[in-house]
Amino acid sequence: GAVVSQHPSRVICKSGTSVKIECRSLDFQATTMFWYRQFPKQSLMLMATSNEGSKATYEQGVEKDKFLINHASLTLSTLTVTSAHPEDSSFYICSATDRRTNSPLHFGNGTRLTVT
Amino acid sequence: LAKTTQPISMDSYEGQEVNITCSHNNIATNDYITWYQQFPSQGPRFIIQGYKTKVTNEVASLFIPADRKSSTLSLPRVSLSDTAVYYCLVGDGDSNYQLIWGAGTKLIIKP
């Protein structure tokens, strides 16, 4: 089945630093990638939608200058958390799909970010 | 905006059939209804998707009535390893490509 690789799986960083999370589709072309945040015992919350070659569309309340998303190719999207603060500590998950084929979303295994 | 409703939690026992229903209104008329399973600290895993009537694969069945205002995920003969959170996912009827998640149902399987 389709595989999405997300890296790193866990990262601890100091307050004020930036962290980059990568999301790769390994065996299909991802026209669209989604980035989610999930707090403990809560549902996934969509942060932004990115279509390859276009600027990401951010959900209300998500700061685009803080959460930089790049989707420059059909197999790679990155999320950079800039100037991270402890309240940014969360579980970040990406998903990818090829909207041309209406394929289901395939998810990465998530990145647990801890900001100290 | 589409709205979804799922039970917060359910309990069952090994070997039983479990049905989890998601109510959803104002969903996209041309989009699939999809269910995912999520274990702690992992990304959601695709289980099954359907458009209408009944779909079955090797792990589950999905029942969708003609009005598509709900969908029921059926897990036959559950085991302890099926303990997880189950999410329904639908397309929003008011906007293109907007996807709406259910809040998730925490399923606990007991021996």
PDB file of C-alpha atoms in Angstrom:
ATOM      1  CA  GLY A   1       0.000   0.000   0.000  1.00  0.00           C
ATOM      2  CA  ALA A   2       0.884   3.651  -0.255  1.00  0.00           C
ATOM      3  CA  VAL A   3       3.530   4.807   2.190  1.00  0.00           C
ATOM      4  CA  VAL A   4       4.143   8.211   3.684  1.00  0.00           C
ATOM      5  CA  SER A   5       7.362   8.737   5.571  1.00  0.00           C
ATOM      6  CA  GLN A   6       7.529  11.458   8.186  1.00  0.00           C
ATOM      7  CA  HIS A   7      10.764  12.513   9.830  1.00  0.00           C
ATOM      8  CA  PRO A   8      11.806  12.971  12.561  1.00  0.00           C
ATOM      9  CA  SER A   9       9.488  10.911  14.721  1.00  0.00           C
ATOM     10  CA  ARG A  10      10.494  12.788  17.834  1.00  0.00           C
ATOM     11  CA  VAL A  11      12.290  16.046  18.449  1.00  0.00           C
ATOM     12  CA  ILE A  12      13.138  18.065  21.512  1.00  0.00           C
ATOM     13  CA  CYS A  13      14.217  21.637  21.015  1.00  0.00           C
ATOM     14  CA  LYS A  14      14.810  24.736  23.044  1.00  0.00           C
ATOM     15  CA  SER A  15      12.437  27.654  23.076  1.00  0.00           C
ATOM     16  CA  GLY A  16      13.183  30.115  20.306  1.00  0.00           C
ATOM     17  CA  THR A  17      14.691  27.630  17.864  1.00  0.00           C
ATOM     18  CA  SER A  18      13.146  26.368  14.641  1.00  0.00           C
ATOM     19  CA  VAL A  19      12.288  22.799  13.774  1.00  0.00           C
ATOM     20  CA  LYS A  20      11.711  21.302  10.331  1.00  0.00           C
ATOM     21  CA  ILE A  21       9.529  18.256   9.799  1.00  0.00           C
ATOM     22  CA  GLU A  22       9.604  16.373   6.504  1.00  0.00           C
ATOM     23  CA  CYS A  23       6.816  14.409   4.911  1.00  0.00           C
ATOM     24  CA  ARG A  24       7.534  12.218   1.891  1.00  0.00           C
ATOM     25  CA  SER A  25       5.266  10.093  -0.246  1.00  0.00           C
ATOM     26  CA  LEU A  26       7.361   7.087  -1.154  1.00  0.00           C
ATOM     27  CA  ASP A  27       5.415   5.286  -3.854  1.00  0.00           C
ATOM     28  CA  PHE A  28       2.870   7.738  -5.199  1.00  0.00           C
ATOM     29  CA  GLN A  29       2.635  11.349  -6.254  1.00  0.00           C
ATOM     30  CA  ALA A  30       1.078  13.571  -3.642  1.00  0.00           C
ATOM     31  CA  THR A  31      -0.713  16.441  -5.302  1.00  0.00           C
ATOM     32  CA  THR A  32      -2.037  17.510  -1.934  1.00  0.00           C
ATOM     33  CA  MET A  33      -0.543  17.257   1.523  1.00  0.00           C
ATOM     34  CA  PHE A  34      -2.183  18.131   4.791  1.00  0.00           C
ATOM     35  CA  TRP A  35      -0.588  19.039   8.085  1.00  0.00           C
ATOM     36  CA  TYR A  36      -2.328  18.347  11.364  1.00  0.00           C
ATOM     37  CA  ARG A  37      -1.698  18.944  15.002  1.00  0.00           C
ATOM     38  CA  GLN A  38      -3.033  16.684  17.688  1.00  0.00           C
ATOM     39  CA  PHE A  39      -3.085  17.404  21.396  1.00  0.00           C
ATOM     40  CA  PRO A  40      -3.416  14.511  23.856  1.00  0.00           C
ATOM     41  CA  LYS A  41      -6.775  12.751  23.765  1.00  0.00           C
ATOM     42  CA  GLN A  42      -8.086  15.077  21.073  1.00  0.00           C
ATOM     43  CA  SER A  43      -8.934  14.655  17.436  1.00  0.00           C
ATOM     44  CA  LEU A  44      -6.672  15.708  14.637  1.00  0.00           C
ATOM     45  CA  MET A  45      -6.829  19.423  13.913  1.00  0.00           C
ATOM     46  CA  LEU A  46      -6.062  20.501  10.408  1.00  0.00           C
ATOM     47  CA  MET A  47      -3.458  23.243  10.275  1.00  0.00           C
ATOM     48  CA  ALA A  48      -2.989  23.725   6.558  1.00  0.00           C
ATOM     49  CA  THR A  49      -3.489  22.250   3.128  1.00  0.00           C
ATOM     50  CA  SER A  50      -0.764  22.426   0.524  1.00  0.00           C
ATOM     51  CA  ASN A  51      -1.044  21.693  -3.163  1.00  0.00           C
ATOM     52  CA  GLU A  52       2.172  21.009  -5.014  1.00  0.00           C
ATOM     53  CA  GLY A  53       3.650  24.162  -6.438  1.00  0.00           C
ATOM     54  CA  SER A  54       1.197  26.466  -4.663  1.00  0.00           C
ATOM     55  CA  LYS A  55       1.164  28.379  -1.419  1.00  0.00           C
ATOM     56  CA  ALA A  56      -0.381  26.544   1.477  1.00  0.00           C
ATOM     57  CA  THR A  57      -3.875  27.373   2.678  1.00  0.00           C
ATOM     58  CA  TYR A  58      -3.948  27.809   6.429  1.00  0.00           C
ATOM     59  CA  GLU A  59      -6.851  27.158   8.729  1.00  0.00           C
ATOM     60  CA  GLN A  60      -8.226  29.965  10.824  1.00  0.00           C
ATOM     61  CA  GLY A  61      -6.088  30.605  13.859  1.00  0.00           C
ATOM     62  CA  VAL A  62      -2.930  29.042  12.422  1.00  0.00           C
ATOM     63  CA  GLU A  63      -0.134  31.567  11.906  1.00  0.00           C
ATOM     64  CA  LYS A  64       1.397  31.134   8.497  1.00  0.00           C
ATOM     65  CA  ASP A  65       4.565  32.964   9.486  1.00  0.00           C
ATOM     66  CA  LYS A  66       5.073  30.629  12.396  1.00  0.00           C
ATOM     67  CA  PHE A  67       4.275  27.378  10.624  1.00  0.00           C
ATOM     68  CA  LEU A  68       6.040  27.552   7.277  1.00  0.00           C
ATOM     69  CA  ILE A  69       4.941  24.958   4.776  1.00  0.00           C
ATOM     70  CA  ASN A  70       6.746  24.125   1.570  1.00  0.00           C
ATOM     71  CA  HIS A  71       5.458  21.658  -1.016  1.00  0.00           C
ATOM     72  CA  ALA A  72       7.891  22.063  -3.859  1.00  0.00           C
ATOM     73  CA  SER A  73       7.591  18.585  -5.350  1.00  0.00           C
ATOM     74  CA  LEU A  74       5.032  15.812  -5.723  1.00  0.00           C
ATOM     75  CA  THR A  75       6.796  13.720  -3.109  1.00  0.00           C
ATOM     76  CA  LEU A  76       7.925  16.133  -0.416  1.00  0.00           C
ATOM     77  CA  SER A  77       6.374  18.674   1.898  1.00  0.00           C
ATOM     78  CA  THR A  78       8.016  20.301   4.891  1.00  0.00           C
ATOM     79  CA  LEU A  79       6.627  22.033   7.941  1.00  0.00           C
ATOM     80  CA  THR A  80       8.932  24.397   9.794  1.00  0.00           C
ATOM     81  CA  VAL A  81       7.925  25.534  13.246  1.00  0.00           C
ATOM     82  CA  THR A  82       9.719  28.836  13.649  1.00  0.00           C
ATOM     83  CA  SER A  83      10.715  30.331  16.980  1.00  0.00           C
ATOM     84  CA  ALA A  84       9.130  27.421  18.803  1.00  0.00           C
ATOM     85  CA  HIS A  85       7.620  27.898  22.241  1.00  0.00           C
ATOM     86  CA  PRO A  86       6.478  25.351  24.829  1.00  0.00           C
ATOM     87  CA  GLU A  87       2.855  25.799  23.753  1.00  0.00           C
ATOM     88  CA  ASP A  88       3.874  24.495  20.308  1.00  0.00           C
ATOM     89  CA  SER A  89       4.665  21.135  21.883  1.00  0.00           C
ATOM     90  CA  SER A  90       2.314  18.691  20.202  1.00  0.00           C
ATOM     91  CA  PHE A  91       2.022  15.745  17.873  1.00  0.00           C
ATOM     92  CA  TYR A  92       2.292  16.856  14.250  1.00  0.00           C
ATOM     93  CA  ILE A  93       1.041  14.559  11.503  1.00  0.00           C
ATOM     94  CA  CYS A  94       1.133  14.895   7.742  1.00  0.00           C
ATOM     95  CA  SER A  95      -1.023  13.163   5.216  1.00  0.00           C
ATOM     96  CA  ALA A  96      -0.832  12.944   1.476  1.00  0.00           C
ATOM     97  CA  THR A  97      -3.129  12.113  -1.385  1.00  0.00           C
ATOM     98  CA  ASP A  98      -3.284  12.238  -5.117  1.00  0.00           C
ATOM     99  CA  ARG A  99      -6.465  14.239  -5.703  1.00  0.00           C
ATOM    100  CA  ARG A 100      -6.383  13.365  -9.383  1.00  0.00           C
ATOM    101  CA  THR A 101      -7.357   9.821  -8.464  1.00  0.00           C
ATOM    102  CA  ASN A 102      -9.484  10.613  -5.358  1.00  0.00           C
ATOM    103  CA  SER A 103      -7.265   8.255  -3.398  1.00  0.00           C
ATOM    104  CA  PRO A 104      -7.663   8.043   0.382  1.00  0.00           C
ATOM    105  CA  LEU A 105      -5.370   9.987   2.632  1.00  0.00           C
ATOM    106  CA  HIS A 106      -2.203   8.235   3.678  1.00  0.00           C
ATOM    107  CA  PHE A 107      -0.606   9.384   6.878  1.00  0.00           C
ATOM    108  CA  GLY A 108       2.868   9.700   8.198  1.00  0.00           C
ATOM    109  CA  ASN A 109       3.535   8.272  11.634  1.00  0.00           C
ATOM    110  CA  GLY A 110       3.728  11.692  13.189  1.00  0.00           C
ATOM    111  CA  THR A 111       6.336  13.827  14.903  1.00  0.00           C
ATOM    112  CA  ARG A 112       6.226  14.455  18.608  1.00  0.00           C
ATOM    113  CA  LEU A 113       7.627  17.905  19.243  1.00  0.00           C
ATOM    114  CA  THR A 114       8.657  18.932  22.716  1.00  0.00           C
ATOM    115  CA  VAL A 115       9.802  22.500  23.247  1.00  0.00           C
ATOM    116  CA  THR A 116      11.646  23.121  26.498  1.00  0.00           C
TER     117      THR A 116
ATOM    118  CA  LEU B   1     -19.794  23.416   7.061  1.00  0.00           C
ATOM    119  CA  ALA B   2     -20.298  19.695   7.419  1.00  0.00           C
ATOM    120  CA  LYS B   3     -20.713  18.433  10.949  1.00  0.00           C
ATOM    121  CA  THR B   4     -19.922  14.960  12.241  1.00  0.00           C
ATOM    122  CA  THR B   5     -20.953  13.176  15.418  1.00  0.00           C
ATOM    123  CA  GLN B   6     -19.434   9.979  16.791  1.00  0.00           C
ATOM    124  CA  PRO B   7     -19.758   8.308  20.188  1.00  0.00           C
ATOM    125  CA  ILE B   8     -16.870   9.330  22.402  1.00  0.00           C
ATOM    126  CA  SER B   9     -16.146   5.805  23.551  1.00  0.00           C
ATOM    127  CA  MET B  10     -17.297   2.206  23.287  1.00  0.00           C
ATOM    128  CA  ASP B  11     -16.438  -1.020  25.070  1.00  0.00           C
ATOM    129  CA  SER B  12     -16.706  -4.536  23.733  1.00  0.00           C
ATOM    130  CA  TYR B  13     -15.231  -8.007  24.200  1.00  0.00           C
ATOM    131  CA  GLU B  14     -12.953 -10.167  22.126  1.00  0.00           C
ATOM    132  CA  GLY B  15     -14.753 -12.072  19.424  1.00  0.00           C
ATOM    133  CA  GLN B  16     -17.709  -9.699  19.246  1.00  0.00           C
ATOM    134  CA  GLU B  17     -18.789  -7.626  16.297  1.00  0.00           C
ATOM    135  CA  VAL B  18     -18.482  -3.894  16.887  1.00  0.00           C
ATOM    136  CA  ASN B  19     -20.407  -1.224  15.020  1.00  0.00           C
ATOM    137  CA  ILE B  20     -19.418   2.427  15.242  1.00  0.00           C
ATOM    138  CA  THR B  21     -21.701   4.992  13.662  1.00  0.00           C
ATOM    139  CA  CYS B  22     -20.791   8.465  12.509  1.00  0.00           C
ATOM    140  CA  SER B  23     -23.575  10.934  11.761  1.00  0.00           C
ATOM    141  CA  HIS B  24     -22.693  13.557   9.209  1.00  0.00           C
ATOM    142  CA  ASN B  25     -24.755  16.232   7.516  1.00  0.00           C
ATOM    143  CA  ASN B  26     -23.996  18.630   4.694  1.00  0.00           C
ATOM    144  CA  ILE B  27     -21.276  16.442   3.263  1.00  0.00           C
ATOM    145  CA  ALA B  28     -19.941  16.657  -0.252  1.00  0.00           C
ATOM    146  CA  THR B  29     -22.153  14.756  -2.673  1.00  0.00           C
ATOM    147  CA  ASN B  30     -19.271  13.463  -4.744  1.00  0.00           C
ATOM    148  CA  ASP B  31     -16.758  12.477  -2.112  1.00  0.00           C
ATOM    149  CA  TYR B  32     -16.047   9.266  -0.259  1.00  0.00           C
ATOM    150  CA  ILE B  33     -16.700   8.611   3.411  1.00  0.00           C
ATOM    151  CA  THR B  34     -13.563   7.221   4.986  1.00  0.00           C
ATOM    152  CA  TRP B  35     -12.700   5.623   8.296  1.00  0.00           C
ATOM    153  CA  TYR B  36      -9.330   5.586  10.022  1.00  0.00           C
ATOM    154  CA  GLN B  37      -7.827   3.797  12.990  1.00  0.00           C
ATOM    155  CA  GLN B  38      -5.304   5.465  15.227  1.00  0.00           C
ATOM    156  CA  PHE B  39      -3.078   3.997  17.921  1.00  0.00           C
ATOM    157  CA  PRO B  40      -1.384   6.265  20.474  1.00  0.00           C
ATOM    158  CA  SER B  41       1.523   8.274  19.081  1.00  0.00           C
ATOM    159  CA  GLN B  42       0.958   7.013  15.542  1.00  0.00           C
ATOM    160  CA  GLY B  43      -0.585   8.501  12.462  1.00  0.00           C
ATOM    161  CA  PRO B  44      -4.088   7.371  11.511  1.00  0.00           C
ATOM    162  CA  ARG B  45      -4.286   4.248   9.395  1.00  0.00           C
ATOM    163  CA  PHE B  46      -6.775   3.876   6.558  1.00  0.00           C
ATOM    164  CA  ILE B  47      -9.405   1.196   7.212  1.00  0.00           C
ATOM    165  CA  ILE B  48     -12.084   1.533   4.570  1.00  0.00           C
ATOM    166  CA  GLN B  49     -13.909   4.018   2.397  1.00  0.00           C
ATOM    167  CA  GLY B  50     -17.203   3.998   0.564  1.00  0.00           C
ATOM    168  CA  TYR B  51     -19.655   6.155  -1.324  1.00  0.00           C
ATOM    169  CA  LYS B  52     -22.990   4.355  -0.938  1.00  0.00           C
ATOM    170  CA  THR B  53     -24.467   1.071   0.272  1.00  0.00           C
ATOM    171  CA  LYS B  54     -22.024  -1.465   1.617  1.00  0.00           C
ATOM    172  CA  VAL B  55     -18.313  -1.929   1.187  1.00  0.00           C
ATOM    173  CA  THR B  56     -16.311  -4.792   2.623  1.00  0.00           C
ATOM    174  CA  ASN B  57     -12.610  -5.478   2.765  1.00  0.00           C
ATOM    175  CA  GLU B  58     -10.439  -7.884   4.686  1.00  0.00           C
ATOM    176  CA  VAL B  59     -10.674  -5.966   7.950  1.00  0.00           C
ATOM    177  CA  ALA B  60     -14.041  -4.205   8.055  1.00  0.00           C
ATOM    178  CA  SER B  61     -17.355  -3.386   6.450  1.00  0.00           C
ATOM    179  CA  LEU B  62     -18.853   0.024   5.909  1.00  0.00           C
ATOM    180  CA  PHE B  63     -22.564   0.645   5.647  1.00  0.00           C
ATOM    181  CA  ILE B  64     -23.804   3.881   4.136  1.00  0.00           C
ATOM    182  CA  PRO B  65     -27.525   4.574   3.720  1.00  0.00           C
ATOM    183  CA  ALA B  66     -28.882   6.185   0.587  1.00  0.00           C
ATOM    184  CA  ASP B  67     -29.133   9.635   2.184  1.00  0.00           C
ATOM    185  CA  ARG B  68     -25.461   9.468   3.237  1.00  0.00           C
ATOM    186  CA  LYS B  69     -26.251  11.196   6.512  1.00  0.00           C
ATOM    187  CA  SER B  70     -24.481   8.530   8.478  1.00  0.00           C
ATOM    188  CA  SER B  71     -22.062   5.684   8.064  1.00  0.00           C
ATOM    189  CA  THR B  72     -21.405   2.638  10.202  1.00  0.00           C
ATOM    190  CA  LEU B  73     -18.055   0.958  10.508  1.00  0.00           C
ATOM    191  CA  SER B  74     -18.403  -2.709  11.356  1.00  0.00           C
ATOM    192  CA  LEU B  75     -15.489  -4.649  12.813  1.00  0.00           C
ATOM    193  CA  PRO B  76     -16.143  -8.397  12.854  1.00  0.00           C
ATOM    194  CA  ARG B  77     -14.765 -10.541  15.696  1.00  0.00           C
ATOM    195  CA  VAL B  78     -12.655  -7.894  17.367  1.00  0.00           C
ATOM    196  CA  SER B  79      -9.480  -8.685  19.258  1.00  0.00           C
ATOM    197  CA  LEU B  80      -7.537  -6.832  21.932  1.00  0.00           C
ATOM    198  CA  SER B  81      -5.361  -5.260  19.247  1.00  0.00           C
ATOM    199  CA  ASP B  82      -8.391  -3.444  17.843  1.00  0.00           C
ATOM    200  CA  THR B  83      -8.340  -1.160  20.874  1.00  0.00           C
ATOM    201  CA  ALA B  84      -7.784   2.227  19.254  1.00  0.00           C
ATOM    202  CA  VAL B  85      -9.483   5.459  18.292  1.00  0.00           C
ATOM    203  CA  TYR B  86     -11.604   5.335  15.149  1.00  0.00           C
ATOM    204  CA  TYR B  87     -12.297   8.432  13.081  1.00  0.00           C
ATOM    205  CA  CYS B  88     -14.727   9.101  10.268  1.00  0.00           C
ATOM    206  CA  LEU B  89     -13.696  11.570   7.601  1.00  0.00           C
ATOM    207  CA  VAL B  90     -16.017  13.284   5.153  1.00  0.00           C
ATOM    208  CA  GLY B  91     -15.825  15.966   2.536  1.00  0.00           C
ATOM    209  CA  ASP B  92     -17.482  19.262   3.331  1.00  0.00           C
ATOM    210  CA  GLY B  93     -20.542  20.081   1.262  1.00  0.00           C
ATOM    211  CA  ASP B  94     -19.868  23.812   1.256  1.00  0.00           C
ATOM    212  CA  SER B  95     -16.290  23.967   0.006  1.00  0.00           C
ATOM    213  CA  ASN B  96     -14.055  22.119  -2.397  1.00  0.00           C
ATOM    214  CA  TYR B  97     -11.496  19.769  -0.876  1.00  0.00           C
ATOM    215  CA  GLN B  98     -12.270  20.695   2.721  1.00  0.00           C
ATOM    216  CA  LEU B  99     -12.202  17.534   4.801  1.00  0.00           C
ATOM    217  CA  ILE B 100     -13.981  17.247   8.109  1.00  0.00           C
ATOM    218  CA  TRP B 101     -12.893  14.815  10.806  1.00  0.00           C
ATOM    219  CA  GLY B 102     -15.102  13.209  13.376  1.00  0.00           C
ATOM    220  CA  ALA B 103     -13.964  13.668  16.965  1.00  0.00           C
ATOM    221  CA  GLY B 104     -13.053  10.007  17.174  1.00  0.00           C
ATOM    222  CA  THR B 105     -14.455   7.011  19.049  1.00  0.00           C
ATOM    223  CA  LYS B 106     -12.198   5.367  21.578  1.00  0.00           C
ATOM    224  CA  LEU B 107     -12.864   1.636  21.324  1.00  0.00           C
ATOM    225  CA  ILE B 108     -11.720  -0.546  24.200  1.00  0.00           C
ATOM    226  CA  ILE B 109     -11.741  -4.294  23.726  1.00  0.00           C
ATOM    227  CA  LYS B 110     -11.754  -6.411  26.857  1.00  0.00           C
ATOM    228  CA  PRO B 111     -10.686 -10.049  27.163  1.00  0.00           C
TER     229      PRO B 111
END
